[in-house]
XYZ file of C-alpha atoms in Angstrom:
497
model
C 49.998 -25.305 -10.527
C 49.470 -22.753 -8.063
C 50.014 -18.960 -8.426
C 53.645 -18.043 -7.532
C 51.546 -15.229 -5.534
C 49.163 -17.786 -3.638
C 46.675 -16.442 -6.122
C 44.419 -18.956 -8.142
C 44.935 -17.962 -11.929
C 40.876 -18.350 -11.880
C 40.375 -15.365 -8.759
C 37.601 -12.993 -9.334
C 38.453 -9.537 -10.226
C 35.417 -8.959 -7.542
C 37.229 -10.098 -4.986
C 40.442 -8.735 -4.922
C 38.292 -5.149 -5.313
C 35.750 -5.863 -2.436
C 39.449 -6.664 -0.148
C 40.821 -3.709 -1.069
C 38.062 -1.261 -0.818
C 37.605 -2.745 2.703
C 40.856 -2.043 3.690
C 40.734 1.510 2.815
C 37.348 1.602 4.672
C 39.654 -0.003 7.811
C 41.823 2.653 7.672
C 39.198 4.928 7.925
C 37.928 3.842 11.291
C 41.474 4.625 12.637
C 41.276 8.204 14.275
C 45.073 8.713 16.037
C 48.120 6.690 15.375
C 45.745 5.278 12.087
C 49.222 4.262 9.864
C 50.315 2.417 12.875
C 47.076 0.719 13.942
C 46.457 -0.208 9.723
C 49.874 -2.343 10.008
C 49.086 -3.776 12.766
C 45.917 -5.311 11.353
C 47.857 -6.254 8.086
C 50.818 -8.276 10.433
C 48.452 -9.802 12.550
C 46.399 -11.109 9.035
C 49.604 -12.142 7.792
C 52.424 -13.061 9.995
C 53.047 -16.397 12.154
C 51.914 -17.346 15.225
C 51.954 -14.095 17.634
C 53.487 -14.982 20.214
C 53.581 -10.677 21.743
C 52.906 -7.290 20.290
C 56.952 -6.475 19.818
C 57.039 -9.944 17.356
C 54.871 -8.022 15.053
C 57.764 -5.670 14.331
C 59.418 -8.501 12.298
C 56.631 -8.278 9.599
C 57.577 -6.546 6.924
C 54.090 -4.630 6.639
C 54.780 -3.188 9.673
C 57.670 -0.610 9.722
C 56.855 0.851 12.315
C 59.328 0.183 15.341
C 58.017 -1.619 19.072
C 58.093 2.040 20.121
C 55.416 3.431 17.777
C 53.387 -0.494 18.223
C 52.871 0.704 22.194
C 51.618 3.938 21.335
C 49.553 3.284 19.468
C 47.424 0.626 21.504
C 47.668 3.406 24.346
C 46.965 6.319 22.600
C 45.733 5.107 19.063
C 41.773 5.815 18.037
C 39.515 3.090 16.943
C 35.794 4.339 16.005
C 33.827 1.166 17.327
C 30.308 2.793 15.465
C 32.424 3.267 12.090
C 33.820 -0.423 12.903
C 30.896 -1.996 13.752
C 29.076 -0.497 10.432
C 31.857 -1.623 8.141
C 31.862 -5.016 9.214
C 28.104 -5.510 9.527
C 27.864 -4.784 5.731
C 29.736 -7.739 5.012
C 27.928 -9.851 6.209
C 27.591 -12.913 3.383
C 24.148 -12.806 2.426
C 21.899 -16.417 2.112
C 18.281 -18.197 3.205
C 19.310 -17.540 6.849
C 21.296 -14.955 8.853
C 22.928 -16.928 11.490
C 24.863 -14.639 14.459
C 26.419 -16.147 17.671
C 26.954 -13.809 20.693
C 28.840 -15.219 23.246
C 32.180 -13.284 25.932
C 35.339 -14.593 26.131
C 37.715 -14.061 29.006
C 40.738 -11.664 28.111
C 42.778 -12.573 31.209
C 44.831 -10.542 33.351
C 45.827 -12.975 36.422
C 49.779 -11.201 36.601
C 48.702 -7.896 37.551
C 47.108 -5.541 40.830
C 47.628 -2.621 38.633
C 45.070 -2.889 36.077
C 41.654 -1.260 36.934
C 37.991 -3.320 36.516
C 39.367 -6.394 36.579
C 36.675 -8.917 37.309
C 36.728 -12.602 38.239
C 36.041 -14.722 34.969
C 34.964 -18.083 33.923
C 37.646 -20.427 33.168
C 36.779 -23.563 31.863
C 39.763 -25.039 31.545
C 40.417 -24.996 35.468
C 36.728 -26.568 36.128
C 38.363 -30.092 36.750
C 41.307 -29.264 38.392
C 39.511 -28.908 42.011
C 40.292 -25.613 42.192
C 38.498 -21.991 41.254
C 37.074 -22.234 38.289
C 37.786 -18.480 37.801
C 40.799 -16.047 36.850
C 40.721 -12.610 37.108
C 40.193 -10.495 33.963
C 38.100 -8.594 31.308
C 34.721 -10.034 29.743
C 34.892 -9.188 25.850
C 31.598 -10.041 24.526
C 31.590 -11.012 20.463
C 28.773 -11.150 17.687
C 30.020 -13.336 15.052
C 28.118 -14.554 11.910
C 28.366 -18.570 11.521
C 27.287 -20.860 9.260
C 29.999 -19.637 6.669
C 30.890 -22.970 5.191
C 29.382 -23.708 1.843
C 32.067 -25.793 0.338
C 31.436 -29.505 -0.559
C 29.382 -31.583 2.241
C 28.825 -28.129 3.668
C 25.505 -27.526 3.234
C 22.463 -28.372 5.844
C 19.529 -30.304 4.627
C 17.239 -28.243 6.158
C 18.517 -25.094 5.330
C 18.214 -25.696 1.188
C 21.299 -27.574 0.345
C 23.645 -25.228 -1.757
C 23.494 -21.877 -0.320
C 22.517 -22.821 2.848
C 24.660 -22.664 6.051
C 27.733 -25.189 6.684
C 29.093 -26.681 10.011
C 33.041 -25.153 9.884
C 35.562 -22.671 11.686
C 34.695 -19.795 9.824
C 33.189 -16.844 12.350
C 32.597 -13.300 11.041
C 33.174 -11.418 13.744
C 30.441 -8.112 13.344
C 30.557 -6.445 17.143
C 32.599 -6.585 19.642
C 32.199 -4.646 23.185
C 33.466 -5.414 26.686
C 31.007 -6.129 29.425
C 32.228 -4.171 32.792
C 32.203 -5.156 36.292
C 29.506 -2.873 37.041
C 27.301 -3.802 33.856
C 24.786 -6.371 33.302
C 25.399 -9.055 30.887
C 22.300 -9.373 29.978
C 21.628 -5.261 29.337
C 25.131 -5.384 27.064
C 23.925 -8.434 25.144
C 20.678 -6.868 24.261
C 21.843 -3.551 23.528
C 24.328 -4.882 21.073
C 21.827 -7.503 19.878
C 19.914 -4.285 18.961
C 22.825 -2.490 17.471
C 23.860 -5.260 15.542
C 20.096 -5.660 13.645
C 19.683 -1.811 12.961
C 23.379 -1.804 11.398
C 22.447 -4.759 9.297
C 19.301 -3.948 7.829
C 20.845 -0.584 7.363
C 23.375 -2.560 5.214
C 20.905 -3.864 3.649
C 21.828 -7.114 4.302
C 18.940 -8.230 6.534
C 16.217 -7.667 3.967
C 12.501 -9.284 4.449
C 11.684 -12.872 4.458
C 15.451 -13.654 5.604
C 15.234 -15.407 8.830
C 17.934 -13.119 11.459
C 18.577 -15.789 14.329
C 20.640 -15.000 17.374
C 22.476 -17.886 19.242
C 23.416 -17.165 22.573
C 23.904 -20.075 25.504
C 22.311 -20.889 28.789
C 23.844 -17.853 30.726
C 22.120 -15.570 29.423
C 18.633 -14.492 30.649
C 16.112 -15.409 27.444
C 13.106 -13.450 29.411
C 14.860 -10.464 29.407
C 16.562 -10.364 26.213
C 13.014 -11.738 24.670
C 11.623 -8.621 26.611
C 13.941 -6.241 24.391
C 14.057 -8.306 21.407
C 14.222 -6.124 17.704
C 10.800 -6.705 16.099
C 12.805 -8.147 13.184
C 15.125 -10.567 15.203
C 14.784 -14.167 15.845
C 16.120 -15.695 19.492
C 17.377 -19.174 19.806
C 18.530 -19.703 23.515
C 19.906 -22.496 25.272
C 18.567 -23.622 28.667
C 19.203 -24.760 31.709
C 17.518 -28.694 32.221
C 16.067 -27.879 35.477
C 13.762 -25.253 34.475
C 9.732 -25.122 34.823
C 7.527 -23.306 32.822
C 4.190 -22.912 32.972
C 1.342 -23.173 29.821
C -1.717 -20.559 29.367
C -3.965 -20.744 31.904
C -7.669 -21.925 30.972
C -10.561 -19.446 30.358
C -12.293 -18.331 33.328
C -15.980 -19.682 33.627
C -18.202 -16.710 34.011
C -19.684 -16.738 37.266
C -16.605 -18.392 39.196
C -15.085 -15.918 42.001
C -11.957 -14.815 42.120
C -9.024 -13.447 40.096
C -8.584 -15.598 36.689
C -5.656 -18.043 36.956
C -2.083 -16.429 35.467
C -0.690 -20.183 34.866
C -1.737 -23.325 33.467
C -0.118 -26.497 33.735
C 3.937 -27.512 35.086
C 6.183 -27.840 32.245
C 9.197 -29.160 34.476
C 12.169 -29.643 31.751
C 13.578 -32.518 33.860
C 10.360 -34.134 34.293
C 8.637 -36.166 31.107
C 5.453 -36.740 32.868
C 4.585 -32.904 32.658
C 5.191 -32.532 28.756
C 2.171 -32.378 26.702
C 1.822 -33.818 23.064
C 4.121 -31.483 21.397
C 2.737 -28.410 19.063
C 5.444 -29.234 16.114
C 7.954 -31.805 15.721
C 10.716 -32.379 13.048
C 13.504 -35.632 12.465
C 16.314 -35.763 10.569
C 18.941 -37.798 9.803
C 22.712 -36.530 10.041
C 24.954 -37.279 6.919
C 27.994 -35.896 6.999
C 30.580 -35.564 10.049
C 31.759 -38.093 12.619
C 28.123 -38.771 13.841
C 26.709 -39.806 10.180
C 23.739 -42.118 10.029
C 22.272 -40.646 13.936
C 19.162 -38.848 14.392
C 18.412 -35.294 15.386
C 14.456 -35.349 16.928
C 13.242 -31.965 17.374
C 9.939 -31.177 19.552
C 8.163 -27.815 20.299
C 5.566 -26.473 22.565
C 4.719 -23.249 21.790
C 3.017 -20.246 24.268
C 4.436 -21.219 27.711
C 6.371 -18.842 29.886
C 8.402 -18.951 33.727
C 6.631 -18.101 36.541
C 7.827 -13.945 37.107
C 8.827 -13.044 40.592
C 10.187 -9.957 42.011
C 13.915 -11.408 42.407
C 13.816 -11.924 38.888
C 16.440 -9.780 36.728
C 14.064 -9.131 33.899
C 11.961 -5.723 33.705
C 8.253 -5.919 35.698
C 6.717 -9.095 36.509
C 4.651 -9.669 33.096
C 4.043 -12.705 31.514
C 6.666 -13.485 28.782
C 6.061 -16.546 26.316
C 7.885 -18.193 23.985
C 8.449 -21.730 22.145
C 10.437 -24.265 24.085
C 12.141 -26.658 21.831
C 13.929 -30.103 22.732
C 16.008 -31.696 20.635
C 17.422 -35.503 20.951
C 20.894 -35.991 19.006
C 21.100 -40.161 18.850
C 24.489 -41.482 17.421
C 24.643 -44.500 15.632
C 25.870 -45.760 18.591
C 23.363 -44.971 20.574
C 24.254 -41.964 22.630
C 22.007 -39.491 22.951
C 22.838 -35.521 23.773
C 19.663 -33.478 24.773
C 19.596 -29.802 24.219
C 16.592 -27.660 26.070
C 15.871 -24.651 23.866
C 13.667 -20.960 23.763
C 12.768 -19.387 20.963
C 11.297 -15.740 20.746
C 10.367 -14.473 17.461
C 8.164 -12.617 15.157
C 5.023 -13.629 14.970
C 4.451 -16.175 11.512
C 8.138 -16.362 11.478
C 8.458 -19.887 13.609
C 9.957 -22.328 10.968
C 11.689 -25.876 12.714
C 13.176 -27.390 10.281
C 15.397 -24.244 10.179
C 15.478 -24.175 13.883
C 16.515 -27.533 14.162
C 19.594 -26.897 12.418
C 20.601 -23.904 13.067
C 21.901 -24.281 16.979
C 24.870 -26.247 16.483
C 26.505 -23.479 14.212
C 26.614 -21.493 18.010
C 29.367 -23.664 18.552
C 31.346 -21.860 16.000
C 32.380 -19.059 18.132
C 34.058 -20.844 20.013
C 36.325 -21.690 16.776
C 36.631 -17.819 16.403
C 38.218 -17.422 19.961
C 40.573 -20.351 19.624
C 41.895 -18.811 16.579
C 41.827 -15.443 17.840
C 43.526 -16.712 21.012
C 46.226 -19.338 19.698
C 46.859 -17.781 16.037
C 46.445 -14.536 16.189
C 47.667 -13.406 19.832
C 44.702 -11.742 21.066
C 45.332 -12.656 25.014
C 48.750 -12.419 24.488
C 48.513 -8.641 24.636
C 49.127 -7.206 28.462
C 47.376 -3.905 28.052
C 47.282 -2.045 31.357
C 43.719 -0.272 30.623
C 40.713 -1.634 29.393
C 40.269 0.417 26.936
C 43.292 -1.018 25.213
C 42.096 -4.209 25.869
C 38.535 -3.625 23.898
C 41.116 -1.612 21.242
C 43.190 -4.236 20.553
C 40.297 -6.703 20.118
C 39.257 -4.632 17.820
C 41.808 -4.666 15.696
C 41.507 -8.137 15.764
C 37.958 -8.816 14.246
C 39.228 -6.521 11.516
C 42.163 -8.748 10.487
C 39.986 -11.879 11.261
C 37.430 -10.111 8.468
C 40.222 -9.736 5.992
C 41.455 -13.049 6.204
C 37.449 -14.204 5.447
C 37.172 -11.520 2.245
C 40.762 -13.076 1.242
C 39.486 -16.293 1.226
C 38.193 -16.609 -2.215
C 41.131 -15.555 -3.368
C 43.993 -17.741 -1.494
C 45.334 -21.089 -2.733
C 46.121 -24.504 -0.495
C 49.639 -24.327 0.731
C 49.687 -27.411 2.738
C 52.351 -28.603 5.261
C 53.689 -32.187 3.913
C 51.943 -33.486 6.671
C 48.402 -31.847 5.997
C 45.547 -33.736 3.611
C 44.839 -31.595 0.431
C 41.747 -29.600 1.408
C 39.121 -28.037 -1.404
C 39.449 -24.715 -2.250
C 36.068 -23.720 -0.637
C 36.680 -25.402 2.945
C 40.448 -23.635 3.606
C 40.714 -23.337 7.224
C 41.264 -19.762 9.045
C 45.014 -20.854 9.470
C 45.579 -22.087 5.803
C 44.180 -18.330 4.721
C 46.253 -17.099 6.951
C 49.450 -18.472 5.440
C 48.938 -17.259 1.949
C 47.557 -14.006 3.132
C 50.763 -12.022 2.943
C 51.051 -13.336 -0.933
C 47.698 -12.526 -1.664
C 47.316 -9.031 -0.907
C 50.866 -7.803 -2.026
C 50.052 -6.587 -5.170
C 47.309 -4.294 -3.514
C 48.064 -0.326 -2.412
C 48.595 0.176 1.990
C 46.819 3.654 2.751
C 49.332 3.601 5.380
C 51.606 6.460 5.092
C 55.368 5.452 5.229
C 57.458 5.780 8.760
C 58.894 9.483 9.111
C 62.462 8.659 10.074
C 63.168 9.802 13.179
C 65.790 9.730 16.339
C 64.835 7.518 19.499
C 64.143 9.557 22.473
C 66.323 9.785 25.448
C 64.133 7.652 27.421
C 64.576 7.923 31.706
C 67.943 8.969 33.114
C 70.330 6.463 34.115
C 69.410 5.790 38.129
C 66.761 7.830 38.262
C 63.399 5.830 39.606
C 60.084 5.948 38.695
C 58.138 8.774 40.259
C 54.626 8.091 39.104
C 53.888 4.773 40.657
C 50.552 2.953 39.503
C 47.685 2.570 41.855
C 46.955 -0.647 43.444
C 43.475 -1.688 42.081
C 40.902 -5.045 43.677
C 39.685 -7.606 41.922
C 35.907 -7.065 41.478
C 33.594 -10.028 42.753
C 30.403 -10.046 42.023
C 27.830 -11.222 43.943
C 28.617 -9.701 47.226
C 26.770 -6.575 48.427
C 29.237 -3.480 48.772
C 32.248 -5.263 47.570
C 35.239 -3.586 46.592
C 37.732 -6.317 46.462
C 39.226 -5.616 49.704
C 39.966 -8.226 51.974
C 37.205 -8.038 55.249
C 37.997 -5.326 57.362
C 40.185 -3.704 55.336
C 37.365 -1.667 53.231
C 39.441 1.900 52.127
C 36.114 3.487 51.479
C 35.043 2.718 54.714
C 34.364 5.923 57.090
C 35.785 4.322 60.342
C 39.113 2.305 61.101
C 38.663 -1.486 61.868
C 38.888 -2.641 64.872
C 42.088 -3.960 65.971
């Protein structure tokens, strides 16, 4: 019989401490407008679908008024360092850290009023015929993966119980925007960096725990290899119509000229250039729609691309790193090929670990469906960016409460939904139970100071502080500033008519 709370009668004490110490620590990474910001987080972990910011005033954890709600995503104060830190210490320990970086679009397509708005990748339009683009903000995530540890969870090659788990569970542990004037890959590697010192300052990376980054084929894995952490691990997808090159052969003493900087063609596309591979690794899957297939995982270690001055990476130095194939057959005999690169420590190469741990990158992109459909994170219309990277903050913070209450929350199934195990509870089935779960436990929130509502704007009058028209920044085009041709405002002469 379940709790009349949502609360299983058997909930650690532990738990319920560890969610309410973190949400005083939340409230302490509010600066301004904290009470309001602190019930925001608590009705977006426990109210319905969020359909737009004013809904949240029918929660009753937030008594705050739409009023107050605005003002506080415009002039509230959210410490991203003090953030960052509190969620990067709870991180779950296990055998394997496993973190997935990837940006989401937070779109913007309504609006000429909203400065550094860039054109963004929209997947869902890339079969329609038209632009696969809409214009927007890039918010860039870390989220841990490989949360599931529930029954059938477990990977084989990552040590059965305590191991990582395919699921929808994401923690999210950084999140920053990536501008129309910054470089993906100089963000990603920055906050790749961030992200390790926080968590070893947690203590939560300790040594001997593999720390594995997952990050997909857009990203440049020369250049963030270039400014990997000595203590970080980089598992990067690529592109099938790359060619890499293998050490070059000793020079014989007494031959003229410069020694070689390349050895043979390793064309990804091409078989006939592979070698015999350095390592290799097959499993068989067990669990999940593709049971009885076959994952076959090769590896060539010490080969590099050929550097060249257009290249985005820093000098022209030889990197090298592992490439790794892998071969996914279904029992029906399909067959999905992944190309990856690995850059690690040295000693630290292990691929049976390797060979599982990829396809927990997919996760994320649980984390932004639920963040997107669930808990209303595009459906906020900020006018500045830096409510945009507020308001996803806020986010990741309810997102981490509903994963500390999950210990603690009980199945509440539709009468259409299966019975699901205590340990596998989806995101949204937390969710649902969250309100129940944490009522017993003390807001830091201050309570609402009544007050009068303003005046607001005379009746008739007009708005005398209009908003400047701002482009939509394209990149790829030298000296663009969103302007149609011709019509360039920072240009020093008038166009020819």
């Amino acid at each position: 019989m379940p709790h009349p709370l949502g609360v299983p009668s058997s909930a650690p004490d532990q738990a319920l401490r560890a969610l309410a110490e973190f949400r005083t620590a939340v409230y302490r990474c509010f600066g301004r407008w904290a009470d309001t910001l602190f019930e925001l987080v608590d009705a977006l972990a426990g109210g319905g679908r969020v359909g737009s910011v004013a809904e949240l005033t029918f929660e009753p954890v937030l008594r705050r008024g739409h009023g107050s709600v605005y003002q506080a995503l415009e002039h509230g104060q959210v410490h991203p360092a003090a953030a960052g830190t509190l969620l990067a210490g709870q991180v779950r320990p296990g055998r394997v850290l496993l973190l997935g970086v990837d940006s989401s679009k937070f779109p913007r397509p309504d609006t000429r009023y909203v400065p550094d708005i860039g054109m963004q990748y929209a997947a869902e339009r890339d079969h329609t015929g038209g632009s696969p683009a809409v214009p927007g903000w890039s918010m860039q995530w870390a989220c841990q993966v490989g949360l599931d540890t529930g029954p059938g969870a477990a990977s084989p090659a990552t040590g059965g119980a305590g191991g990582v788990g395919r699921g929808s569970w994401g923690l999210p542990v950084d999140v920053r925007r990536i501008g129309t004037a910054d470089n993906a890959n100089e963000v990603t590697a920055a906050q790749i960096t961030d992200v390790t010192t926080r968590l070893h300052a947690a203590g939560t990376a300790t040594a001997g725990v593999p720390l594995v980054f997952l990050l997909d084929a857009r990203y440049c894995p020369i250049y963030l290899t270039q400014h990997r952490p000595d203590s970080a691990q980089l598992l990067v997808r690529l592109r099938s119509d790359r060619v890499f090159f293998a050490r070059p052969p000793a020079k014989r003493p007494g031959t003229p000229g410069r020694a070689r900087k390349h050895g043979p063609r390793f064309a990804l596309d091409e078989p006939d250039t592979w070698p015999a591979p350095d390592a290799e690794h097959t499993t068989t899957t067990s669990a999940g729609a593709g049971a009885g297939g076959t994952v076959r995982t090769r590896a060539w270690h010490h080969y590099h691309p050929e550097p060249r001055q257009r290249r985005k990476w820093t000098g022209t130095d030889i990197i090298e790193g592992t490439l790794i194939r892998q071969d996914h057959t279904t029992p029906a005999g399909r067959t999905q090929v992944w190309w990856l690169w690995w850059a690690g420590p040295p000693g630290s190469f292990d691929l049976p670990m390797l060979a599982e741990a990829y396809q927990h990158r997919y996760t994320i992109e649980h984390v932004f469906r639920f963040a997107k459909q669930d808990l209303g994170w595009t459906r906020h219309t900020p006018l500045d960016p830096d409510q945009a990277e507020r308001w996803t903050w806020l986010v990741a913070l309810a997102l981490a409460q509903l994963h500390l209450a999950r210990p603690l929350a009980a199945d509440r199934r539709l009468p259409w939904e299966q019975p699901c195990h205590p340990d596998r509870l989806s995101p949204r089935r937390v969710r649902r139970v969250f309100r129940h779960t944490v009522a017993a436990l003390p807001t830091p929130a201050r309570a609402p100071k009544p007050a009068r509502p303003g005046p607001g704007r005379p009746k008739g009058s007009t708005n005398k502080n209009p908003r400047t028209r701002q482009p939509v920044i394209k990149k790829g085009r030298p000296a663009n500033t969103g302007h149609p041709k011709g019509h360039n405002p920072n240009a020093t002469t008038k166009p020819k008519t």
